[in-house]
Amino acid sequence: MITSKLPNVGITIFTQMSQLAAQTGAINLSQGFPDFDGPQALRDAVGRHIASGHNQYSPMTGLPVLRQQIAAKIARSYGAHVDADSEVTVTPGATQAIFCAIQAVIHSGDEVIVFDPAYDSYEPSVELAGGRCVHVQLGLKDFSIDFQKLAEAITPRTRMIILNTPHNPSGALISRAELDQLAALIRDRDIYVISDEVYEHLVFDGVPHVSVLAHEELYQRAFVVSSFGKTYHVTGWKTGYVVAPPALSAELRKVHQYVSFCGVTPLQYALADYMAEHPEHVEELPDFYQAKRDLFCDLLTPSRFSFTRVAGTYFQLVDYSQIRPDLNDVEMALWMTREHGVASIPISVFYQTPPVGQRLVRLCFAKREETLREAAAKLCVI
């Protein structure tokens, strides 16, 4: 008999909805991946490095040339200076980075505060470390942090707070003032921070991304996680990185070396080449995805869905209260997929206790123009 360590975990909603989309032939706006390829020069570089023999283990912390490019990008983007050797660790995906950070510092009985709606990998990682998640609900309308609720949730057992900005699924952004408020709240406490910033370059309307990397006080207790997959349209490469002060990086690496040891070598070489040759890529990314957001939202304007244009990420929340208020969001997502040919994600799955009466589904607009037009046409007749 197996006694599960994760008895409440099954197949994720992302896998379920993608499978249903494939079975029904629906347009898949559920799982967060592009239906277009990353840059040709980046893809060509992978083949070049495979052919040239870069096929063995990389250093455990990542290729030095890639870590140097990451440090240079951080300096350009945020004016923050990190040491490529002691503070930057390349991992097989951001999810693995988050897992290793949690395992590195969370002990049995520790509490970790997460903000609902929260990405689904956080809680299982905490549970496997012997900890317990404490859920603090974000604002219902703007998905902002309620600092009164946060202060009330902190106990002597609180060991970590997990931030996510830009936020999945809402697209909300954390401001510098909010980071200052968080720093003041935990200043005299033994609390670490994970800042999940995988959508750091998908921030719209001229608003800069506010990174924990640029907050000197918070960074001293933080693991900041980023994703090459999101930034370069190659989610299947499962390559990311985590930046943390030397002492925290050392603890994270103790775990990382026994989970995967290292990332995929030719992918790291290719990313290092592309970052060096095309530093403008990250600067152009906000406009690239804002154009997709605006096209999709313009196309949805005649529909019966209501929405506010998202501030970041490549997800758009839409409210279906005027269409099928009789359905909860899981039922709505299934109905939309089976009856109208568009797959989405119900956001109740991101909550411990979903708000009563909330009627929101998440749609991914990281798609080609023709995909967005076809999907919007279907959504407008619902």
XYZ file of C-alpha atoms in Angstrom:
382
model
C 0.000 0.000 0.000
C 1.272 3.442 -0.911
C 0.907 6.245 1.594
C 0.999 9.329 -0.584
C 3.086 12.316 0.476
C 0.739 14.483 -1.617
C -2.677 12.879 -1.033
C -4.603 15.919 -2.288
C -2.688 16.340 -5.537
C -3.851 14.936 -8.863
C -3.248 15.804 -12.503
C -3.028 19.589 -12.816
C -5.848 21.594 -14.369
C -3.380 22.743 -17.037
C -2.817 19.184 -18.220
C -6.527 18.386 -17.997
C -7.606 21.368 -20.082
C -4.886 20.863 -22.688
C -5.906 17.216 -23.005
C -9.558 18.193 -23.388
C -8.646 20.774 -26.020
C -6.769 18.118 -27.974
C -9.638 15.642 -27.661
C -12.277 18.127 -28.799
C -10.221 20.063 -31.340
C -10.710 23.262 -29.342
C -8.343 26.233 -29.573
C -6.075 25.909 -26.561
C -5.926 29.203 -24.667
C -5.585 27.356 -21.373
C -1.997 26.289 -20.734
C 0.528 29.131 -20.864
C 2.678 28.456 -23.892
C 3.066 30.201 -27.271
C 1.901 28.561 -30.501
C 4.893 30.137 -32.268
C 8.621 29.457 -32.085
C 11.394 31.346 -30.399
C 13.890 33.406 -32.420
C 15.466 31.601 -35.376
C 18.983 32.637 -34.361
C 18.436 31.128 -30.900
C 17.177 27.847 -32.317
C 20.039 27.701 -34.818
C 22.521 28.173 -32.005
C 21.303 24.993 -30.283
C 22.079 22.871 -33.329
C 25.447 24.551 -33.714
C 26.432 23.765 -30.139
C 25.191 20.189 -30.335
C 27.224 19.690 -33.519
C 30.304 21.240 -31.933
C 30.237 18.754 -29.050
C 28.713 20.708 -26.182
C 26.752 17.693 -25.007
C 28.196 16.788 -21.606
C 27.417 18.061 -18.121
C 27.654 21.778 -17.563
C 28.929 23.080 -14.219
C 26.378 22.517 -11.472
C 25.653 26.234 -11.139
C 25.336 26.794 -14.898
C 27.747 27.753 -17.655
C 29.907 30.703 -16.552
C 29.253 32.502 -19.845
C 25.477 32.273 -19.317
C 25.648 33.372 -15.690
C 27.708 36.364 -16.792
C 25.069 37.287 -19.374
C 22.363 37.007 -16.709
C 24.290 39.322 -14.385
C 24.795 41.812 -17.235
C 21.085 41.751 -18.088
C 20.148 42.355 -14.440
C 22.481 45.349 -14.339
C 20.944 46.790 -17.518
C 17.347 46.105 -16.532
C 17.346 46.964 -12.824
C 20.605 48.741 -12.036
C 21.417 45.917 -9.622
C 24.837 44.292 -9.519
C 25.023 40.602 -8.645
C 28.001 38.267 -8.689
C 27.673 35.746 -11.508
C 29.670 33.123 -9.618
C 28.180 33.279 -6.138
C 24.641 34.606 -6.719
C 23.349 33.202 -10.033
C 22.287 29.562 -10.457
C 20.890 28.127 -13.704
C 18.188 25.487 -13.241
C 16.053 23.194 -15.422
C 13.071 25.537 -15.249
C 11.724 28.078 -12.789
C 9.497 25.520 -11.060
C 12.576 23.504 -10.110
C 14.246 26.673 -8.842
C 11.257 27.406 -6.600
C 11.215 23.807 -5.350
C 14.915 23.897 -4.469
C 14.629 27.258 -2.708
C 11.790 25.959 -0.557
C 13.595 22.714 0.279
C 16.739 24.677 1.150
C 15.255 26.741 3.981
C 11.885 25.303 5.044
C 11.882 22.831 7.926
C 9.171 20.668 9.430
C 6.510 22.824 11.060
C 7.487 26.041 9.271
C 4.768 28.199 7.733
C 4.924 29.731 4.256
C 2.576 32.545 3.269
C 1.194 32.403 -0.269
C -1.189 34.868 -1.876
C -4.349 33.449 -3.420
C -4.882 33.025 -6.280
C -1.480 31.281 -6.170
C 0.400 29.250 -8.757
C -0.178 25.578 -8.076
C 3.418 24.376 -7.588
C 4.037 26.360 -4.403
C 1.994 24.367 -1.913
C 3.140 20.838 -2.878
C 6.760 22.002 -2.639
C 6.132 23.383 0.848
C 4.352 20.212 1.952
C 7.210 18.022 0.719
C 9.555 20.109 2.867
C 7.365 19.439 5.917
C 5.968 22.955 5.997
C 2.461 24.350 5.824
C 1.051 27.010 3.542
C -0.928 29.894 5.018
C -3.166 31.441 2.363
C -3.776 35.194 2.253
C -6.317 36.293 -0.322
C -5.473 39.130 -2.685
C -7.982 41.904 -3.360
C -11.003 40.707 -5.329
C -10.934 43.536 -7.863
C -7.289 44.527 -8.317
C -5.499 41.486 -6.824
C -3.404 43.726 -4.573
C -1.863 42.657 -1.259
C -3.937 43.410 1.829
C -1.149 44.219 4.275
C -3.473 44.061 7.259
C -4.368 40.466 6.374
C -0.705 39.722 5.742
C 0.339 41.098 9.133
C -2.345 39.020 10.836
C -1.164 35.869 9.026
C 2.427 36.158 10.274
C 3.237 34.009 13.310
C 6.461 32.933 15.047
C 6.414 29.905 12.700
C 6.352 31.999 9.513
C 9.575 31.297 7.635
C 8.825 32.430 4.069
C 6.574 34.632 1.945
C 6.149 33.848 -1.758
C 5.578 36.783 -4.095
C 4.619 36.519 -7.766
C 4.975 39.616 -9.937
C 3.761 40.016 -12.626
C 1.103 37.801 -11.112
C -0.268 34.609 -12.606
C -3.246 34.392 -13.143
C -4.304 38.032 -12.674
C -1.460 39.955 -14.313
C -1.300 42.348 -11.339
C 1.983 44.090 -10.532
C 3.661 44.797 -7.207
C 4.808 48.403 -6.725
C 7.956 49.721 -5.074
C 5.823 51.114 -2.276
C 4.412 47.638 -1.612
C 7.904 46.142 -1.505
C 8.890 48.862 0.975
C 5.848 48.002 3.075
C 6.735 44.306 3.004
C 10.333 45.045 3.972
C 9.180 47.091 6.961
C 6.778 44.356 8.043
C 9.380 41.575 8.125
C 12.475 43.663 8.960
C 12.989 42.204 12.418
C 11.784 38.696 11.621
C 13.534 35.561 10.394
C 11.500 35.341 7.176
C 12.759 34.554 3.673
C 11.178 35.674 0.408
C 10.748 33.907 -2.910
C 9.976 36.373 -5.688
C 8.602 34.496 -8.688
C 9.307 36.925 -11.532
C 9.075 34.643 -14.562
C 6.988 37.233 -16.459
C 9.402 40.069 -15.608
C 9.658 41.316 -19.208
C 5.935 41.088 -19.964
C 4.826 44.382 -18.393
C 2.717 46.800 -20.425
C 1.682 50.418 -20.950
C 5.144 51.780 -20.248
C 5.139 50.641 -16.627
C 8.523 49.283 -15.458
C 8.783 45.924 -13.722
C 9.607 46.388 -10.033
C 12.004 43.573 -9.128
C 13.094 42.424 -5.711
C 16.579 42.381 -7.270
C 16.503 46.179 -7.147
C 15.271 46.329 -3.537
C 18.466 46.170 -1.518
C 16.851 45.317 1.805
C 14.486 42.588 0.579
C 17.082 41.032 -1.714
C 19.264 40.150 1.282
C 16.663 37.527 2.281
C 15.309 36.613 -1.169
C 15.443 34.045 -3.926
C 14.466 35.761 -7.207
C 13.326 33.327 -9.896
C 13.215 33.935 -13.654
C 12.432 31.941 -16.804
C 14.181 31.777 -20.175
C 11.184 29.831 -21.460
C 8.806 32.758 -20.938
C 11.257 35.411 -22.111
C 12.410 33.682 -25.309
C 9.188 31.822 -26.306
C 10.734 28.391 -25.599
C 8.753 27.017 -22.664
C 9.630 23.438 -23.627
C 13.295 24.087 -22.975
C 12.527 24.190 -19.232
C 15.461 26.442 -18.442
C 15.419 29.151 -15.794
C 17.556 30.628 -13.067
C 17.495 31.894 -9.510
C 19.417 34.846 -8.103
C 20.073 35.046 -4.370
C 22.728 36.403 -1.984
C 25.776 34.122 -1.630
C 24.700 32.424 1.603
C 21.221 31.619 0.257
C 22.614 30.555 -3.125
C 24.941 28.137 -1.335
C 22.003 26.506 0.463
C 19.922 26.351 -2.721
C 22.792 24.708 -4.606
C 23.053 21.981 -1.967
C 19.550 20.898 -2.975
C 19.809 21.661 -6.698
C 22.858 19.415 -7.142
C 20.844 16.403 -5.956
C 17.634 17.204 -7.813
C 19.048 17.661 -11.316
C 22.714 18.619 -10.786
C 22.725 20.898 -13.824
C 20.714 22.253 -16.740
C 20.883 21.184 -20.391
C 24.288 22.183 -21.758
C 23.641 23.091 -25.431
C 20.588 25.136 -24.475
C 22.699 27.141 -22.040
C 25.341 27.832 -24.682
C 22.669 28.909 -27.163
C 21.023 31.251 -24.654
C 24.368 32.800 -23.749
C 25.115 33.465 -27.436
C 21.696 34.965 -28.090
C 21.739 37.168 -25.000
C 25.141 38.558 -25.998
C 24.164 39.159 -29.617
C 20.580 40.369 -29.054
C 20.297 42.299 -25.769
C 17.447 44.241 -27.369
C 15.177 41.173 -27.202
C 14.088 41.800 -23.607
C 13.623 45.507 -24.298
C 11.286 44.778 -27.222
C 9.293 42.062 -25.439
C 6.785 44.344 -23.660
C 5.677 45.919 -26.942
C 5.574 42.520 -28.643
C 3.141 41.087 -26.097
C 1.216 44.305 -25.533
C 0.316 44.255 -29.222
C -1.108 40.755 -28.739
C -2.968 41.815 -25.602
C -4.478 44.819 -27.339
C -5.468 42.866 -30.431
C -7.136 40.158 -28.348
C -8.948 42.631 -26.097
C -10.098 44.698 -29.078
C -11.462 41.544 -30.681
C -13.284 40.604 -27.440
C -14.874 44.033 -26.991
C -18.111 43.043 -28.828
C -18.445 39.904 -26.678
C -20.529 39.515 -23.529
C -17.394 38.940 -21.450
C -16.254 41.848 -19.267
C -12.601 42.498 -18.502
C -9.905 45.006 -17.634
C -6.804 44.850 -19.797
C -4.106 42.967 -17.965
C -1.027 44.893 -16.741
C 1.447 42.037 -17.195
C 1.971 38.361 -18.166
C 0.384 36.841 -21.273
C -2.911 35.961 -19.603
C -6.212 37.835 -19.730
C -8.907 37.268 -17.132
C -12.493 37.576 -18.388
C -15.691 37.714 -16.346
C -18.561 35.612 -17.717
C -21.236 36.768 -15.251
C -23.415 38.089 -18.086
C -23.248 34.805 -19.998
C -23.625 31.784 -17.704
C -23.827 32.917 -14.061
C -25.398 29.544 -13.294
C -22.052 27.793 -13.908
C -19.060 27.830 -11.603
C -15.761 28.516 -13.354
C -14.750 24.860 -13.742
C -18.107 24.081 -15.338
C -17.773 27.170 -17.519
C -14.306 26.195 -18.725
C -15.523 22.705 -19.630
C -18.634 24.092 -21.358
C -16.616 26.629 -23.370
C -14.212 23.923 -24.497
C -16.803 21.308 -25.441
C -19.546 23.532 -26.808
C -17.682 26.552 -28.185
C -14.205 25.272 -29.026
C -12.035 27.459 -26.788
C -10.137 26.056 -23.791
C -9.461 28.254 -20.749
C -8.393 27.880 -17.117
C -10.846 28.399 -14.220
C -9.108 30.532 -11.622
C -10.774 28.886 -8.627
C -8.058 26.215 -8.902
C -5.533 28.859 -7.760
C -7.372 29.353 -4.445
C -7.551 27.385 -1.218
C -11.061 28.818 -0.717
C -12.420 30.403 -3.920
C -14.407 33.624 -3.425
C -18.150 33.028 -3.492
C -19.715 34.141 -6.748
C -16.480 34.835 -8.606
C -16.977 34.145 -12.324
C -13.545 34.395 -13.979
C -11.597 32.281 -16.455
C -8.056 32.824 -17.719
C -7.191 33.018 -21.420
C -3.643 32.899 -22.814
C -2.870 35.399 -25.592
C 0.665 34.162 -26.332
C -0.613 33.055 -29.720
C -0.314 33.916 -33.399
C -2.655 36.599 -34.716
C -4.731 34.089 -36.663
C -5.180 31.975 -33.516
C -6.356 34.987 -31.517
C -8.750 36.058 -34.256
C -10.249 32.594 -34.571
C -10.612 32.215 -30.800
C -12.147 35.671 -30.380
C -14.683 34.955 -33.122
C -15.810 31.882 -31.201
C -15.933 33.752 -27.887
C -17.970 36.602 -29.336
C -20.870 34.318 -30.240
C -21.168 32.787 -26.782
